mmCIF file of C-alpha atoms in Angstrom:
data_model
loop_
_atom_site.group_PDB
_atom_site.id
_atom_site.type_symbol
_atom_site.label_atom_id
_atom_site.label_comp_id
_atom_site.label_asym_id
_atom_site.label_seq_id
_atom_site.Cartn_x
_atom_site.Cartn_y
_atom_site.Cartn_z
ATOM 1 C CA MET L 3 54.817 -10.363 79.863
ATOM 2 C CA LEU L 4 53.261 -7.339 77.879
ATOM 3 C CA ASN L 5 49.868 -6.126 79.138
ATOM 4 C CA THR L 6 47.149 -5.319 76.710
ATOM 5 C CA ILE L 7 47.801 -1.675 76.420
ATOM 6 C CA THR L 8 51.400 -2.001 75.635
ATOM 7 C CA THR L 9 50.566 -4.614 72.896
ATOM 8 C CA LYS L 10 48.032 -2.274 71.381
ATOM 9 C CA LYS L 11 50.610 0.567 71.327
ATOM 10 C CA LEU L 12 53.172 -1.727 69.814
ATOM 11 C CA MET L 13 50.630 -2.753 67.122
ATOM 12 C CA LEU L 14 49.733 0.850 66.120
ATOM 13 C CA PHE L 15 53.416 1.883 65.945
ATOM 14 C CA SER L 16 54.311 -1.018 63.668
ATOM 15 C CA ALA L 17 51.356 -0.197 61.429
ATOM 16 C CA THR L 18 52.480 3.500 61.219
ATOM 17 C CA ILE L 19 55.905 2.413 60.189
ATOM 18 C CA LEU L 20 54.646 0.067 57.499
ATOM 19 C CA SER L 21 52.262 2.579 56.222
ATOM 20 C CA SER L 22 55.006 5.284 56.093
ATOM 21 C CA ALA L 23 57.404 2.929 54.029
ATOM 22 C CA PHE L 24 54.598 1.926 51.712
ATOM 23 C CA LEU L 25 53.738 5.568 50.864
ATOM 24 C CA GLY L 26 57.295 6.406 50.627
ATOM 25 C CA ALA L 27 57.603 3.838 47.757
ATOM 26 C CA PHE L 28 54.408 4.617 45.942
ATOM 27 C CA GLN L 29 52.354 7.700 46.033
ATOM 28 C CA PRO L 30 48.856 7.201 44.451
ATOM 29 C CA GLY L 31 48.543 10.874 43.550
ATOM 30 C CA GLN L 32 51.822 11.154 41.811
ATOM 31 C CA GLU L 33 51.896 12.264 38.144
ATOM 32 C CA LYS L 34 51.657 9.724 35.483
ATOM 33 C CA SER L 35 53.533 10.221 32.096
ATOM 34 C CA ASN L 36 51.911 10.981 29.068
ATOM 35 C CA THR L 37 48.678 12.177 30.523
ATOM 36 C CA LEU L 38 46.908 15.598 30.949
ATOM 37 C CA THR L 39 45.486 16.966 34.300
ATOM 38 C CA PRO L 40 41.775 18.340 34.170
ATOM 39 C CA GLU L 41 43.416 21.746 34.626
ATOM 40 C CA GLU L 42 45.654 21.235 31.564
ATOM 41 C CA LYS L 43 42.736 20.206 29.390
ATOM 42 C CA LYS L 44 40.706 23.164 30.613
ATOM 43 C CA ALA L 45 43.763 25.366 29.650
ATOM 44 C CA GLY L 46 43.686 23.851 26.017
ATOM 45 C CA TRP L 47 46.750 21.585 26.310
ATOM 46 C CA VAL L 48 46.779 18.441 24.025
ATOM 47 C CA LEU L 49 48.928 15.376 24.086
ATOM 48 C CA LEU L 50 51.313 14.964 21.225
ATOM 49 C CA PHE L 51 52.522 11.616 22.251
ATOM 50 C CA ASN L 52 50.208 8.952 23.854
ATOM 51 C CA GLY L 53 53.060 6.867 25.318
ATOM 52 C CA HIS L 54 51.991 3.734 23.208
ATOM 53 C CA ASN L 55 52.818 4.562 19.616
ATOM 54 C CA THR L 56 53.706 7.312 17.178
ATOM 55 C CA GLU L 57 50.248 8.252 16.324
ATOM 56 C CA GLY L 58 50.193 12.016 15.236
ATOM 57 C CA TRP L 59 53.803 11.589 14.003
ATOM 58 C CA ARG L 60 55.315 10.728 10.508
ATOM 59 C CA ALA L 61 58.698 10.802 8.994
ATOM 60 C CA TYR L 62 60.029 13.953 7.461
ATOM 61 C CA ASN L 63 59.316 13.777 3.849
ATOM 62 C CA ASN L 64 57.698 10.483 4.559
ATOM 63 C CA LYS L 65 61.124 8.820 4.473
ATOM 64 C CA PRO L 66 61.338 5.096 5.405
ATOM 65 C CA TYR L 67 62.940 4.629 8.914
ATOM 66 C CA ASP L 68 63.655 2.156 11.582
ATOM 67 C CA SER L 69 65.373 4.301 14.113
ATOM 68 C CA TRP L 70 62.542 5.273 16.300
ATOM 69 C CA GLU L 71 60.699 3.041 18.849
ATOM 70 C CA VAL L 72 58.341 3.354 21.861
ATOM 71 C CA MET L 73 59.785 1.936 25.022
ATOM 72 C CA ASN L 74 58.099 1.989 28.467
ATOM 73 C CA GLY L 75 56.185 5.195 27.569
ATOM 74 C CA GLN L 76 59.064 6.942 26.127
ATOM 75 C CA LEU L 77 59.861 7.700 22.414
ATOM 76 C CA TYR L 78 63.359 6.507 21.705
ATOM 77 C CA CYS L 79 65.726 7.230 18.934
ATOM 78 C CA LYS L 80 68.114 4.306 18.719
ATOM 79 C CA MET L 81 71.783 4.570 18.412
ATOM 80 C CA LYS L 82 72.539 1.030 17.113
ATOM 81 C CA GLU L 83 71.108 -1.459 14.597
ATOM 82 C CA VAL L 84 69.487 1.260 12.516
ATOM 83 C CA LYS L 85 69.441 1.078 8.724
ATOM 84 C CA GLN L 86 67.430 4.163 7.907
ATOM 85 C CA ARG L 87 67.218 7.215 9.722
ATOM 86 C CA ALA L 88 64.618 10.205 9.609
ATOM 87 C CA ASP L 89 63.407 13.034 11.749
ATOM 88 C CA LEU L 90 60.017 12.451 13.263
ATOM 89 C CA ILE L 91 57.534 15.438 12.499
ATOM 90 C CA THR L 92 53.957 16.174 13.712
ATOM 91 C CA ILE L 93 51.201 15.628 11.195
ATOM 92 C CA ASP L 94 49.639 18.856 12.223
ATOM 93 C CA GLN L 95 51.341 22.329 11.735
ATOM 94 C CA TYR L 96 51.504 25.027 14.308
ATOM 95 C CA GLU L 97 51.893 28.813 14.092
ATOM 96 C CA ASN L 98 51.681 30.272 17.845
ATOM 97 C CA PHE L 99 52.020 27.689 20.479
ATOM 98 C CA GLU L 100 53.591 26.606 23.982
ATOM 99 C CA LEU L 101 55.293 23.284 23.671
ATOM 100 C CA SER L 102 56.229 21.277 26.912
ATOM 101 C CA ILE L 103 58.387 18.273 26.587
ATOM 102 C CA ASP L 104 60.645 15.942 28.724
ATOM 103 C CA TRP L 105 63.942 14.664 27.203
ATOM 104 C CA LYS L 106 67.228 13.058 28.154
ATOM 105 C CA VAL L 107 70.313 12.089 26.221
ATOM 106 C CA ASP L 108 72.570 9.003 26.289
ATOM 107 C CA LYS L 109 76.242 9.897 26.829
ATOM 108 C CA GLY L 110 77.677 11.687 23.914
ATOM 109 C CA ALA L 111 74.358 11.946 22.077
ATOM 110 C CA ASN L 112 73.029 15.036 20.146
ATOM 111 C CA SER L 113 69.634 16.061 18.883
ATOM 112 C CA GLY L 114 67.193 18.924 18.656
ATOM 113 C CA ILE L 115 63.488 20.047 18.675
ATOM 114 C CA ILE L 116 62.807 22.018 15.542
ATOM 115 C CA TYR L 117 59.668 24.295 15.014
ATOM 116 C CA ARG L 118 57.914 26.004 12.327
ATOM 117 C CA VAL L 119 59.363 23.228 9.965
ATOM 118 C CA ALA L 120 58.599 23.312 6.332
ATOM 119 C CA GLU L 121 59.247 20.161 4.132
ATOM 120 C CA THR L 122 61.721 20.740 1.507
ATOM 121 C CA SER L 123 64.354 18.883 -0.337
ATOM 122 C CA GLY L 124 66.705 19.719 2.423
ATOM 123 C CA PRO L 125 66.819 18.726 6.092
ATOM 124 C CA SER L 126 64.277 20.129 8.641
ATOM 125 C CA TYR L 127 66.610 22.363 10.324
ATOM 126 C CA GLU L 128 67.212 24.466 7.112
ATOM 127 C CA THR L 129 63.647 25.907 7.596
ATOM 128 C CA GLY L 130 62.935 25.754 11.297
ATOM 129 C CA PRO L 131 64.940 27.130 14.213
ATOM 130 C CA GLU L 132 66.383 24.240 16.517
ATOM 131 C CA TYR L 133 66.187 24.016 20.217
ATOM 132 C CA GLN L 134 69.479 22.083 20.756
ATOM 133 C CA LEU L 135 69.569 18.901 22.961
ATOM 134 C CA ILE L 136 73.084 17.598 23.696
ATOM 135 C CA ASP L 137 75.342 15.897 26.263
ATOM 136 C CA ASP L 138 77.055 19.229 27.264
ATOM 137 C CA GLU L 139 79.601 17.496 29.466
ATOM 138 C CA GLY L 140 80.106 14.303 27.547
ATOM 139 C CA TYR L 141 80.105 15.239 23.911
ATOM 140 C CA PRO L 142 83.306 13.983 22.161
ATOM 141 C CA GLN L 143 83.979 17.322 20.381
ATOM 142 C CA LYS L 144 84.283 20.798 21.760
ATOM 143 C CA LEU L 145 81.179 22.695 21.806
ATOM 144 C CA GLU L 146 80.682 26.447 21.065
ATOM 145 C CA ALA L 147 78.276 28.329 23.266
ATOM 146 C CA TRP L 148 75.540 28.324 20.424
ATOM 147 C CA GLN L 149 75.643 24.463 20.472
ATOM 148 C CA LYS L 150 74.884 23.920 24.260
ATOM 149 C CA SER L 151 71.501 22.653 25.441
ATOM 150 C CA GLY L 152 68.697 25.214 25.050
ATOM 151 C CA SER L 153 70.276 27.372 22.423
ATOM 152 C CA ASP L 154 68.591 28.387 19.304
ATOM 153 C CA TYR L 155 71.179 26.417 17.390
ATOM 154 C CA ALA L 156 73.783 28.479 15.452
ATOM 155 C CA MET L 157 71.988 31.560 16.400
ATOM 156 C CA TYR L 158 71.575 32.412 20.083
ATOM 157 C CA PRO L 159 73.375 30.693 22.937
ATOM 158 C CA PRO L 160 71.846 29.766 26.177
ATOM 159 C CA THR L 161 72.162 32.470 28.987
ATOM 160 C CA GLU L 162 73.362 29.517 31.240
ATOM 161 C CA ILE L 163 73.893 25.972 31.189
ATOM 162 C CA ALA L 164 70.900 24.389 32.771
ATOM 163 C CA ALA L 165 70.798 20.892 31.437
ATOM 164 C CA LYS L 166 71.076 17.796 33.648
ATOM 165 C CA PRO L 167 73.787 15.241 33.044
ATOM 166 C CA ALA L 168 73.337 12.561 30.306
ATOM 167 C CA GLY L 169 70.844 10.035 31.465
ATOM 168 C CA GLU L 170 68.667 12.351 33.407
ATOM 169 C CA TYR L 171 65.383 13.857 32.305
ATOM 170 C CA ASN L 172 65.218 17.450 31.389
ATOM 171 C CA HIS L 173 62.060 19.687 31.103
ATOM 172 C CA THR L 174 61.771 21.907 28.202
ATOM 173 C CA VAL L 175 59.230 24.597 27.516
ATOM 174 C CA ILE L 176 59.291 26.468 23.936
ATOM 175 C CA LYS L 177 57.035 29.498 23.480
ATOM 176 C CA VAL L 178 56.265 30.859 19.994
ATOM 177 C CA ASN L 179 53.942 33.742 19.460
ATOM 178 C CA GLY L 180 54.201 35.627 16.303
ATOM 179 C CA ALA L 181 57.794 36.820 16.048
ATOM 180 C CA HIS L 182 58.580 36.290 19.849
ATOM 181 C CA VAL L 183 60.260 33.163 20.945
ATOM 182 C CA GLU L 184 61.266 31.941 24.443
ATOM 183 C CA HIS L 185 63.444 28.807 25.300
ATOM 184 C CA TRP L 186 62.959 27.388 28.836
ATOM 185 C CA LEU L 187 65.038 24.572 30.303
ATOM 186 C CA ASN L 188 64.457 23.104 33.824
ATOM 187 C CA GLY L 189 62.564 26.040 34.944
ATOM 188 C CA LYS L 190 64.986 28.871 33.437
ATOM 189 C CA LYS L 191 64.594 31.088 30.654
ATOM 190 C CA VAL L 192 67.756 30.453 28.603
ATOM 191 C CA VAL L 193 67.022 32.092 25.251
ATOM 192 C CA GLU L 194 64.688 34.823 24.138
ATOM 193 C CA TYR L 195 64.700 36.404 20.801
ATOM 194 C CA GLU L 196 62.626 38.110 17.893
ATOM 195 C CA PHE L 197 62.262 36.776 14.366
ATOM 196 C CA TRP L 198 62.993 39.025 11.533
ATOM 197 C CA THR L 199 64.676 41.866 13.318
ATOM 198 C CA PRO L 200 67.852 43.428 11.799
ATOM 199 C CA GLY L 201 69.950 41.708 14.552
ATOM 200 C CA TRP L 202 68.344 38.319 13.714
ATOM 201 C CA GLN L 203 68.860 38.965 9.983
ATOM 202 C CA GLU L 204 72.561 39.778 10.724
ATOM 203 C CA LEU L 205 73.103 36.521 12.771
ATOM 204 C CA LYS L 206 71.522 34.534 9.805
ATOM 205 C CA GLU L 207 73.537 36.170 7.098
ATOM 206 C CA LYS L 208 76.897 35.833 8.770
ATOM 207 C CA GLY L 209 76.485 32.493 10.218
ATOM 208 C CA LYS L 210 75.562 28.848 9.459
ATOM 209 C CA TRP L 211 72.240 29.810 7.592
ATOM 210 C CA LYS L 212 73.716 32.326 5.213
ATOM 211 C CA ASP L 213 72.936 29.952 2.349
ATOM 212 C CA ALA L 214 69.726 28.644 3.832
ATOM 213 C CA LYS L 215 67.527 31.138 2.271
ATOM 214 C CA ALA L 216 64.208 29.835 3.728
ATOM 215 C CA TYR L 217 65.627 29.547 7.300
ATOM 216 C CA GLY L 218 63.301 30.992 9.836
ATOM 217 C CA LEU L 219 60.808 32.476 7.476
ATOM 218 C CA THR L 220 57.934 29.939 7.826
ATOM 219 C CA LYS L 221 55.296 31.433 10.120
ATOM 220 C CA LYS L 222 53.388 27.971 10.511
ATOM 221 C CA GLY L 223 54.947 24.522 10.267
ATOM 222 C CA HIS L 224 55.581 21.111 11.696
ATOM 223 C CA ILE L 225 57.402 20.359 14.967
ATOM 224 C CA ALA L 226 60.248 17.926 14.371
ATOM 225 C CA LEU L 227 62.247 15.675 16.705
ATOM 226 C CA GLN L 228 65.624 15.279 15.214
ATOM 227 C CA ASP L 229 67.353 11.964 14.405
ATOM 228 C CA HIS L 230 71.088 12.959 14.706
ATOM 229 C CA GLY L 231 72.398 9.440 15.268
ATOM 230 C CA GLY L 232 70.100 8.563 18.115
ATOM 231 C CA GLY L 233 70.483 8.296 21.876
ATOM 232 C CA ILE L 234 67.542 10.768 22.674
ATOM 233 C CA TRP L 235 64.529 10.074 24.732
ATOM 234 C CA PHE L 236 61.190 11.876 24.836
ATOM 235 C CA LYS L 237 58.029 11.794 26.956
ATOM 236 C CA ASN L 238 55.230 14.085 28.157
ATOM 237 C CA ILE L 239 54.965 15.900 24.953
ATOM 238 C CA LYS L 240 52.161 18.587 25.247
ATOM 239 C CA LEU L 241 51.168 21.594 23.303
ATOM 240 C CA ARG L 242 48.797 24.285 23.674
ATOM 241 C CA LYS L 243 47.932 26.778 20.887
ATOM 242 C CA ILE L 244 48.288 30.475 21.717
#
């Protein structure tokens, strides 16, 4: 028969185990998606996606679309059962900024974050540079270095492959300040360049954008989330002006 002291020790040990198991499953202080901390608010960050709807966004050139939906706090571009596709762009325009965004791709999917976008008769990527988002390992076609995740698409390849496999969330930061641009992926700076330098101009004129006269010339514009056939998810979209 257990004495009183032994019983109390067993009860205390059991309570400790149960408490640890509960805390391991749920941390009250864990970060919530699509929210700002007091420190972020003080630093000037604003939410561009509230996790509930597409308030603050519209279709590029106000095209009709049925490809985007909000699911469980995530902005999702569908792959199937879509009749009308369109890029989503911010209603507001931005010149110098730091953008923070989490994203993941479905297997074989391809998309991009395009910045300083001007609305013209052509697609959004003909004016704004594109931060490439793609399934680096599972894309069905061979990829050039300048097509890999984190690249300045068709201009500057990433210094390393830093994206996680399809289905896992990545963290991206894009810093744009005057002519200076940085692409960050999962804590690593993978691209850094200057607009309008002789080297930048040479890349533009010899590559994919040689006939896109307005490419990279806009100093203030929209941020676009590309609909390139769907299979892309976004959350925690935050921005602060520089």
